[in-house]
Backbone as a chain_set.jsonl record, in Angstrom:
{"seq": "ALTINGILGGLVAITASCAFVDPWMAAFIGLVAAAVYNSAHHLLLRLGIDDPLDASAVHGACGIWGLMAAGMFCTDANVQYAGYPNVNNACKSGEQFGVQLIGVFVLLLWVSITSGLCFYLLRRTIGIRVAGSIETVGLDSVHEDMFKQVEGIEEDLDVDVDVRS", "coords": {"N": [[195.09, 157.326, 260.635], [194.107, 159.274, 258.91], [192.533, 157.778, 257.146], [190.521, 156.657, 258.802], [189.36, 159.024, 259.787], [188.464, 160.053, 257.362], [186.474, 158.2, 256.75], [184.776, 158.676, 258.943], [184.108, 161.309, 258.338], [182.56, 160.888, 256.025], [180.389, 159.555, 257.182], [179.429, 161.569, 258.887], [178.651, 163.443, 256.963], [176.533, 162.195, 255.577], [174.604, 161.989, 257.458], [172.775, 164.155, 257.739], [171.118, 163.918, 255.529], [170.199, 161.337, 255.229], [167.618, 160.192, 255.176], [166.461, 161.253, 252.954], [167.718, 160.873, 250.516], [168.643, 158.77, 247.729], [170.134, 155.458, 247.882], [172.494, 155.229, 246.213], [173.176, 157.873, 245.974], [173.818, 158.451, 248.574], [176.186, 157.016, 248.899], [177.794, 158.435, 247.109], [177.794, 160.988, 248.32], [179.174, 160.353, 250.658], [181.695, 159.62, 249.592], [182.533, 162.036, 248.42], [182.652, 163.515, 250.754], [184.88, 162.389, 252.003], [186.925, 163.395, 250.395], [186.503, 166.111, 250.895], [187.103, 166.185, 253.619], [189.876, 165.488, 253.502], [190.902, 167.676, 252.076], [190.242, 169.789, 253.833], [191.728, 169.024, 256.07], [194.398, 169.299, 255.138], [194.352, 172.019, 254.539], [194.033, 173.165, 257.095], [196.49, 172.395, 258.204], [198.245, 173.817, 256.537], [197.504, 176.437, 257.159], [198.383, 176.556, 259.717], [196.801, 175.922, 261.887], [196.022, 174.494, 264.916], [194.704, 171.493, 265.33], [194.52, 168.739, 266.668], [192.93, 166.413, 266.608], [191.525, 166.637, 264.304], [188.89, 167.49, 264.396], [187.456, 169.728, 263.527], [187.751, 169.531, 260.789], [186.526, 167.053, 260.242], [183.909, 167.21, 261.468], [183.132, 169.86, 261.048], [183.801, 170.773, 258.288], [182.963, 168.493, 256.767], [180.408, 168.25, 257.795], [179.209, 170.631, 256.915], [179.343, 170.163, 254.154], [177.612, 167.956, 254.092], [175.184, 169.157, 254.872], [174.724, 170.851, 252.689], [174.611, 168.933, 250.673], [172.29, 167.612, 251.336], [170.315, 169.301, 250.397], [170.955, 169.32, 247.69], [170.761, 166.681, 246.693], [168.401, 165.563, 247.574], [165.2, 163.964, 247.16], [161.841, 164.595, 246.244], [160.065, 162.51, 246.491], [161.329, 160.82, 248.348], [161.298, 162.497, 250.56], [158.573, 162.572, 251.115], [158.193, 159.864, 251.638], [159.654, 159.66, 253.973], [157.919, 160.647, 255.759], [157.15, 163.305, 256.038], [154.626, 165.74, 256.215], [153.928, 167.804, 254.4], [153.235, 168.282, 251.027], [155.16, 169.022, 248.396], [157.366, 170.471, 245.918], [159.987, 171.057, 246.712], [162.562, 169.975, 246.677], [162.978, 169.259, 243.99], [162.706, 171.728, 242.712], [164.825, 173.157, 243.679], [164.567, 174.776, 245.825], [164.945, 173.684, 248.37], [167.695, 173.416, 248.503], [168.473, 176.095, 248.693], [167.369, 176.692, 251.186], [168.981, 175.038, 252.757], [171.478, 176.262, 252.359], [171.055, 178.722, 253.628], [170.779, 177.732, 256.189], [173.41, 176.774, 256.627], [174.805, 179.21, 256.584], [173.664, 180.536, 258.838], [174.41, 178.731, 260.842], [177.257, 178.917, 260.718], [177.542, 181.603, 261.415], [176.485, 181.612, 264.03], [178.27, 179.842, 265.36], [180.682, 181.224, 265.018], [180.228, 183.629, 266.438], [179.599, 182.725, 269.086], [181.865, 181.166, 269.712], [183.917, 183.071, 269.411], [183.194, 184.874, 271.437], [183.433, 183.219, 273.708], [186.219, 182.562, 273.609], [187.305, 185.128, 273.857], [186.434, 185.877, 276.436], [187.688, 183.856, 277.943], [190.396, 184.442, 277.412], [190.628, 186.946, 278.617], [190.156, 186.338, 281.288], [191.157, 183.702, 282.547], [193.077, 182.97, 280.753], [194.363, 181.413, 277.733], [196.612, 180.155, 276.916], [199.636, 178.371, 277.574], [202.855, 178.828, 279.172], [205.679, 179.633, 277.082], [207.944, 177.991, 277.475], [206.817, 175.683, 278.486], [205.286, 174.873, 276.313], [207.365, 174.18, 274.597], [208.606, 171.978, 275.866], [206.437, 170.361, 276.268], [203.146, 169.925, 277.277], [202.075, 167.61, 278.427], [204.348, 166.276, 279.408], [205.224, 167.991, 281.414], [203.016, 168.347, 283.112], [202.085, 165.749, 283.782], [204.402, 164.405, 284.124], [205.219, 162.515, 282.303], [207.326, 161.497, 280.69], [209.249, 160.638, 282.514], [207.969, 158.496, 283.8], [207.4, 156.682, 281.702], [209.849, 156.245, 280.308], [211.676, 155.969, 282.334], [213.363, 158.047, 283.079], [215.505, 159.807, 285.168], [216.548, 162.358, 285.721], [215.603, 165.776, 286.306], [213.241, 167.739, 284.433], [213.953, 170.634, 282.39], [212.245, 172.615, 283.135], [210.669, 174.601, 285.489], [207.852, 174.999, 286.476], [204.646, 175.648, 287.717], [201.883, 174.258, 286.544], [199.289, 174.479, 287.324], [198.621, 176.985, 288.078]], "CA": [[194.183, 158.321, 261.16], [193.428, 159.939, 257.793], [191.515, 156.878, 256.61], [189.409, 156.592, 259.749], [188.689, 160.32, 259.772], [187.739, 160.148, 256.088], [185.243, 157.404, 256.917], [183.919, 159.444, 259.852], [183.595, 162.454, 257.574], [181.469, 160.391, 255.199], [179.229, 159.296, 258.051], [178.905, 162.871, 259.31], [178.01, 164.106, 255.825], [175.284, 161.559, 255.161], [173.64, 162.021, 258.559], [171.726, 165.157, 257.524], [170.23, 163.617, 254.407], [170.045, 159.888, 255.048], [166.227, 159.816, 254.907], [165.94, 161.967, 251.786], [168.471, 160.591, 249.294], [168.714, 157.375, 247.314], [171.385, 154.831, 248.357], [173.677, 155.56, 245.408], [173.529, 159.249, 246.307], [174.455, 158.4, 249.887], [177.573, 156.593, 248.672], [178.479, 159.561, 246.47], [177.975, 162.02, 249.343], [180.253, 159.883, 251.53], [182.977, 159.706, 248.877], [182.904, 163.452, 248.327], [183.008, 163.942, 252.108], [186.261, 161.978, 252.259], [187.769, 164.384, 249.72], [186.337, 167.365, 251.638], [187.909, 166.032, 254.835], [191.29, 165.53, 253.156], [191.229, 169.063, 251.732], [190.173, 170.6, 255.058], [192.871, 168.623, 256.897], [195.614, 169.922, 254.611], [194.204, 173.458, 254.675], [194.332, 173.494, 258.486], [197.948, 172.287, 258.379], [198.892, 174.923, 255.829], [197.216, 177.673, 257.889], [198.998, 176.475, 261.037], [195.763, 175.805, 262.91], [196.258, 173.294, 265.701], [193.511, 170.673, 265.553], [195.152, 167.416, 266.667], [191.985, 165.34, 266.307], [190.843, 166.983, 263.052], [187.45, 167.571, 264.657], [186.834, 170.745, 262.681], [187.713, 169.019, 259.418], [185.534, 165.974, 260.163], [182.558, 167.629, 261.811], [182.825, 171.157, 260.456], [183.803, 170.775, 256.819], [182.109, 167.422, 256.24], [179.039, 168.575, 258.184], [178.721, 171.649, 255.976], [179.097, 169.465, 252.891], [176.409, 167.149, 254.26], [174.01, 170.036, 254.852], [174.494, 171.274, 251.302], [174.244, 167.752, 249.89], [170.884, 167.297, 251.625], [169.501, 170.09, 249.475], [171.283, 169.026, 246.293], [170.464, 165.317, 246.275], [167.14, 165.043, 248.097], [164.108, 163.79, 246.203], [160.546, 164.86, 246.867], [159.459, 161.217, 246.837], [161.941, 160.355, 249.599], [160.812, 163.365, 251.632], [157.233, 162.08, 251.448], [158.352, 158.536, 252.226], [160.171, 159.841, 255.327], [156.79, 160.974, 256.623], [156.868, 164.727, 256.174], [153.245, 165.883, 255.751], [153.732, 168.765, 253.317], [153.516, 167.797, 249.678], [155.634, 170.109, 247.536], [158.491, 170.069, 245.064], [161.125, 171.868, 247.172], [163.822, 169.347, 246.244], [163.079, 169.337, 242.532], [162.839, 173.122, 242.28], [166.052, 173.737, 244.214], [164.251, 175.581, 247.0], [165.535, 173.061, 249.557], [169.118, 173.755, 248.515], [168.542, 177.452, 249.225], [167.113, 176.601, 252.626], [170.174, 174.449, 253.365], [172.539, 177.275, 252.356], [170.746, 179.658, 254.71], [171.123, 177.014, 257.415], [174.875, 176.78, 256.77], [175.196, 180.574, 256.943], [173.258, 180.785, 260.222], [175.26, 177.896, 261.68], [178.591, 179.515, 260.776], [177.422, 182.848, 262.169], [176.308, 181.252, 265.443], [179.524, 179.269, 265.874], [181.694, 182.284, 265.058], [179.926, 184.563, 267.522], [179.727, 182.091, 270.404], [183.269, 180.795, 269.935], [184.672, 184.301, 269.611], [182.873, 185.388, 272.767], [184.052, 182.324, 274.707], [187.675, 182.737, 273.604], [187.599, 186.457, 274.388], [186.27, 185.82, 277.887], [188.761, 183.025, 278.498], [191.666, 185.163, 277.319], [190.603, 188.043, 279.586], [190.035, 185.865, 282.668], [192.154, 182.713, 282.98], [194.07, 182.755, 279.704], [194.166, 180.22, 276.906], [197.916, 179.643, 276.512], [200.618, 178.085, 278.617], [204.132, 179.501, 278.93], [206.428, 179.127, 275.938], [208.828, 176.894, 277.869], [205.986, 174.481, 278.622], [204.977, 174.441, 274.952], [208.558, 173.556, 274.026], [208.8, 170.668, 276.481], [205.203, 169.595, 276.086], [202.302, 170.035, 278.458], [201.959, 166.293, 279.064], [205.558, 165.931, 280.156], [205.31, 168.834, 282.597], [201.87, 168.121, 283.996], [201.98, 164.355, 284.227], [205.733, 163.828, 284.259], [205.043, 161.308, 281.517], [208.575, 160.923, 280.202], [209.909, 159.935, 283.612], [207.283, 157.233, 284.055], [207.48, 155.768, 280.569], [211.213, 155.909, 279.928], [212.528, 155.806, 283.504], [214.339, 159.135, 283.155], [215.599, 160.24, 286.547], [216.859, 163.775, 285.876], [214.468, 166.685, 286.206], [213.111, 168.52, 283.204], [214.486, 171.973, 282.467], [211.164, 173.561, 283.383], [210.221, 174.65, 286.865], [206.624, 175.769, 286.359], [203.441, 175.037, 288.262], [200.882, 174.448, 285.484], [197.961, 174.661, 287.902], [198.362, 178.406, 288.337]], "C": [[193.431, 159.016, 260.023], [192.302, 159.071, 257.232], [190.296, 156.831, 257.515], [188.648, 157.909, 259.763], [187.95, 160.561, 258.469], [186.435, 159.373, 256.133], [184.268, 158.143, 257.833], [183.314, 160.655, 259.153], [182.452, 162.052, 256.66], [180.22, 160.122, 256.003], [178.601, 160.594, 258.546], [178.114, 163.506, 258.174], [176.666, 163.486, 255.463], [174.21, 161.633, 256.245], [172.491, 162.985, 258.288], [170.71, 164.719, 256.476], [169.901, 162.141, 254.252], [168.613, 159.472, 254.723], [165.725, 160.364, 253.584], [166.657, 161.673, 250.484], [168.422, 159.097, 248.99], [170.053, 156.782, 247.76], [172.62, 155.174, 247.526], [174.126, 156.989, 245.673], [174.242, 159.306, 247.669], [175.923, 157.994, 249.746], [178.39, 157.727, 248.046], [178.766, 160.667, 247.478], [179.114, 161.628, 250.281], [181.612, 159.967, 250.873], [183.449, 161.147, 248.744], [183.334, 163.97, 249.699], [184.437, 163.541, 252.456], [187.24, 162.955, 251.604], [187.692, 165.739, 250.421], [187.174, 167.309, 252.909], [189.395, 166.184, 254.528], [191.723, 166.957, 252.83], [191.239, 169.948, 252.964], [191.35, 170.29, 255.977], [194.14, 169.334, 256.427], [195.545, 171.447, 254.68], [194.525, 173.906, 256.099], [195.833, 173.408, 258.765], [198.663, 173.462, 257.74], [198.684, 176.25, 256.554], [197.827, 177.685, 259.284], [197.993, 176.415, 262.168], [195.913, 174.458, 263.594], [194.936, 172.585, 265.987], [193.965, 169.219, 265.544], [194.205, 166.266, 266.35], [191.262, 165.548, 264.986], [189.331, 167.075, 263.223], [186.785, 168.611, 263.769], [186.779, 170.304, 261.225], [186.621, 167.959, 259.262], [184.129, 166.519, 260.356], [182.175, 168.952, 261.172], [182.706, 171.097, 258.954], [182.879, 169.707, 256.245], [180.644, 167.64, 256.63], [178.431, 169.615, 257.273], [178.446, 171.017, 254.617], [177.808, 168.64, 252.979], [175.139, 167.979, 254.253], [173.695, 170.501, 253.435], [174.04, 170.101, 250.436], [172.794, 167.351, 250.133], [169.966, 168.07, 250.694], [169.75, 169.764, 248.012], [170.749, 167.682, 245.829], [169.159, 164.758, 246.83], [166.139, 164.856, 246.952], [162.795, 164.009, 246.937], [159.85, 163.567, 247.271], [160.024, 160.683, 248.147], [161.508, 161.209, 250.79], [159.427, 162.899, 252.071], [157.315, 160.714, 252.129], [158.85, 158.624, 253.673], [159.079, 160.304, 256.29], [156.526, 162.444, 256.833], [155.514, 165.027, 255.529], [153.053, 166.819, 254.566], [154.115, 168.162, 251.975], [153.927, 169.011, 248.848], [156.781, 169.584, 246.674], [159.739, 170.878, 245.412], [162.458, 171.278, 246.723], [164.022, 169.52, 244.746], [163.322, 170.764, 242.053], [164.135, 173.771, 242.754], [165.813, 174.61, 245.436], [164.914, 175.009, 248.253], [167.025, 173.346, 249.654], [169.32, 175.163, 249.065], [168.328, 177.481, 250.726], [168.342, 176.05, 253.339], [171.321, 175.457, 253.409], [172.305, 178.324, 253.443], [171.092, 179.011, 256.052], [172.619, 176.991, 257.666], [175.349, 178.16, 257.204], [174.871, 180.868, 258.405], [174.128, 179.979, 261.186], [176.66, 178.492, 261.832], [178.586, 180.818, 261.566], [177.325, 182.564, 263.663], [177.616, 180.741, 266.05], [180.595, 180.349, 265.991], [181.46, 183.223, 266.233], [180.144, 183.908, 268.89], [181.169, 181.686, 270.698], [184.12, 182.032, 270.196], [184.44, 184.88, 270.994], [183.525, 184.533, 273.859], [185.564, 182.511, 274.76], [188.073, 184.1, 274.151], [187.512, 186.452, 275.911], [187.349, 184.973, 278.55], [190.096, 183.765, 278.502], [191.74, 186.264, 278.372], [190.574, 187.573, 281.034], [191.171, 184.923, 283.038], [193.238, 182.455, 281.945], [193.829, 181.458, 278.947], [195.491, 179.602, 276.448], [198.736, 179.287, 277.748], [201.909, 178.811, 278.251], [204.866, 178.839, 277.766], [207.339, 177.966, 276.274], [208.049, 175.592, 278.029], [205.592, 173.956, 277.255], [206.149, 173.694, 274.334], [208.749, 172.143, 274.56], [207.598, 169.77, 276.238], [204.403, 169.585, 277.368], [202.163, 168.698, 279.175], [203.17, 165.978, 279.923], [205.687, 166.752, 281.42], [204.214, 168.474, 283.59], [201.851, 166.721, 284.583], [203.328, 163.695, 284.47], [205.829, 162.519, 283.478], [206.366, 160.675, 281.089], [209.311, 160.154, 281.289], [209.279, 158.571, 283.847], [207.504, 156.231, 282.932], [208.904, 155.316, 280.301], [212.149, 155.721, 281.114], [213.595, 156.869, 283.628], [214.337, 159.683, 284.574], [215.846, 161.74, 286.693], [215.613, 164.627, 285.655], [214.437, 167.356, 284.842], [213.633, 169.923, 283.452], [213.44, 173.023, 282.86], [210.742, 173.453, 284.831], [208.978, 175.544, 286.912], [205.489, 174.984, 286.969], [202.319, 175.295, 287.251], [199.483, 174.651, 286.031], [197.653, 176.135, 288.154], [197.925, 179.138, 287.096]], "O": [[192.245, 159.313, 260.159], [191.238, 159.581, 256.883], [189.164, 156.952, 257.046], [187.417, 157.911, 259.753], [186.906, 161.213, 258.469], [185.413, 159.828, 255.619], [183.076, 158.227, 257.537], [182.144, 160.981, 259.357], [181.476, 162.791, 256.528], [179.112, 160.424, 255.559], [177.377, 160.705, 258.616], [177.03, 164.047, 258.395], [175.746, 164.207, 255.076], [173.038, 161.369, 255.977], [171.34, 162.66, 258.581], [169.549, 165.12, 256.543], [169.366, 161.742, 253.218], [168.422, 158.466, 254.04], [164.65, 159.969, 253.133], [166.247, 162.174, 249.437], [168.191, 158.274, 249.875], [171.007, 157.524, 247.992], [173.693, 155.39, 248.09], [175.318, 157.289, 245.606], [175.15, 160.112, 247.875], [176.796, 158.565, 250.4], [179.544, 157.945, 248.417], [179.863, 161.224, 247.49], [179.927, 162.472, 250.658], [182.588, 160.346, 251.52], [184.63, 161.44, 248.934], [184.266, 164.767, 249.8], [185.134, 164.291, 253.14], [188.265, 163.3, 252.193], [188.699, 166.439, 250.53], [187.872, 168.267, 253.241], [190.098, 166.925, 255.215], [192.79, 167.397, 253.259], [192.139, 170.77, 253.13], [191.908, 171.196, 256.596], [194.869, 169.906, 257.237], [196.573, 172.101, 254.86], [195.211, 174.91, 256.294], [196.384, 174.247, 259.477], [199.579, 174.036, 258.329], [199.579, 177.096, 256.569], [197.796, 178.711, 259.964], [198.299, 176.815, 263.291], [195.929, 173.414, 262.942], [194.145, 173.05, 266.807], [193.818, 168.533, 264.533], [194.654, 165.229, 265.861], [190.458, 164.704, 264.589], [188.579, 166.77, 262.298], [185.664, 168.401, 263.305], [185.851, 170.669, 260.504], [185.882, 167.961, 258.278], [183.258, 166.317, 259.51], [181.019, 169.149, 260.796], [181.634, 171.341, 258.4], [182.098, 169.986, 255.336], [179.741, 167.26, 255.885], [177.265, 169.505, 256.894], [177.423, 171.306, 253.995], [177.008, 168.632, 252.043], [174.126, 167.561, 253.692], [172.532, 170.54, 253.033], [173.184, 170.26, 249.566], [172.141, 166.811, 249.24], [168.945, 167.544, 250.251], [168.854, 169.914, 247.181], [170.324, 167.555, 244.681], [168.837, 163.596, 246.584], [166.231, 165.512, 245.914], [162.657, 163.651, 248.107], [159.132, 163.527, 248.27], [159.28, 160.151, 248.971], [161.367, 160.7, 251.902], [159.142, 162.839, 253.267], [156.586, 160.446, 253.084], [158.516, 157.776, 254.501], [159.294, 160.347, 257.501], [155.754, 162.808, 257.72], [155.277, 164.606, 254.397], [152.107, 166.646, 253.798], [155.199, 167.6, 251.822], [153.126, 169.919, 248.628], [157.112, 168.399, 246.708], [160.461, 171.331, 244.524], [163.389, 172.024, 246.419], [165.107, 169.884, 244.293], [164.061, 170.981, 241.093], [164.498, 174.841, 242.265], [166.763, 175.13, 246.021], [165.39, 175.762, 249.102], [167.563, 173.5, 250.75], [170.255, 175.394, 249.832], [169.017, 178.2, 251.45], [168.708, 176.538, 254.408], [172.06, 175.506, 254.393], [173.249, 178.761, 254.101], [171.633, 179.667, 256.942], [173.056, 177.168, 258.803], [176.197, 178.276, 258.089], [175.714, 181.392, 259.133], [174.536, 180.489, 262.23], [177.189, 178.565, 262.941], [179.528, 181.099, 262.306], [178.004, 183.203, 264.467], [178.011, 181.169, 267.135], [181.337, 180.377, 266.973], [182.402, 183.571, 266.945], [180.805, 184.484, 269.753], [181.639, 181.849, 271.824], [184.951, 182.035, 271.103], [185.38, 185.326, 271.651], [184.096, 185.061, 274.813], [186.133, 182.609, 275.847], [189.085, 184.212, 274.842], [188.402, 186.958, 276.594], [187.866, 185.339, 279.606], [190.836, 183.717, 279.484], [192.799, 186.492, 278.957], [190.935, 188.337, 281.929], [192.07, 185.317, 283.781], [194.224, 181.781, 282.244], [193.185, 180.535, 279.445], [195.494, 178.639, 275.681], [198.537, 179.846, 278.826], [202.038, 179.343, 277.148], [204.699, 177.649, 277.501], [207.503, 177.051, 275.467], [208.571, 174.516, 277.738], [205.561, 172.744, 277.04], [205.962, 172.699, 273.634], [209.023, 171.218, 273.796], [207.738, 168.565, 276.028], [204.933, 169.267, 278.433], [202.134, 168.657, 280.405], [203.034, 165.472, 281.037], [206.213, 166.256, 282.416], [204.478, 168.316, 284.782], [201.619, 166.553, 285.781], [203.397, 162.568, 284.96], [206.437, 161.549, 283.931], [206.509, 159.453, 281.122], [209.931, 159.127, 281.011], [209.991, 157.592, 284.072], [207.766, 155.056, 283.189], [209.146, 154.127, 280.089], [213.307, 155.349, 280.924], [214.64, 156.62, 284.228], [213.277, 159.99, 285.121], [215.407, 162.342, 287.673], [214.699, 164.25, 284.922], [215.465, 167.517, 284.186], [213.743, 170.353, 284.6], [213.754, 174.213, 282.906], [210.488, 172.361, 285.341], [209.047, 176.698, 287.333], [205.382, 173.776, 286.758], [201.857, 176.428, 287.117], [198.571, 174.969, 285.269], [196.501, 176.479, 288.422], [197.669, 180.341, 287.147]]}, "num_chains": 1, "name": "protein.A"}
């Protein structure tokens, strides 16, 4: 899973700048993205943040790296070749990197506000957690009775909870 997610992280990172960087830069951006993914994965584990698919490490951390890399490694010639009409030296002067950093800041601000609002509303209305006993046994085993089907276990689980409520 780490290898596949590292590859996905590289693809996510190069998406923002694929038209503006040279091929060797694209390979470098992808390699750095794999390291960014690995670091973000271990940071999430250390912080105790539950992200079973590593979506925030792949799309969040590697996406932010890709946005910054677009400003760091773009060339003005590639920008013109991609068909953008304005002729300037934003890549060479570093102006594009500044624009990308502002974009990262705005993106993080937007995600933080909207996610915080959604989680607050969910917590106040229907809740975002299941009972502790269900967490211990596992939501799949309670909801789908998965262990009984797969292993042929006949005895009931120790939990008598209706997860639909």
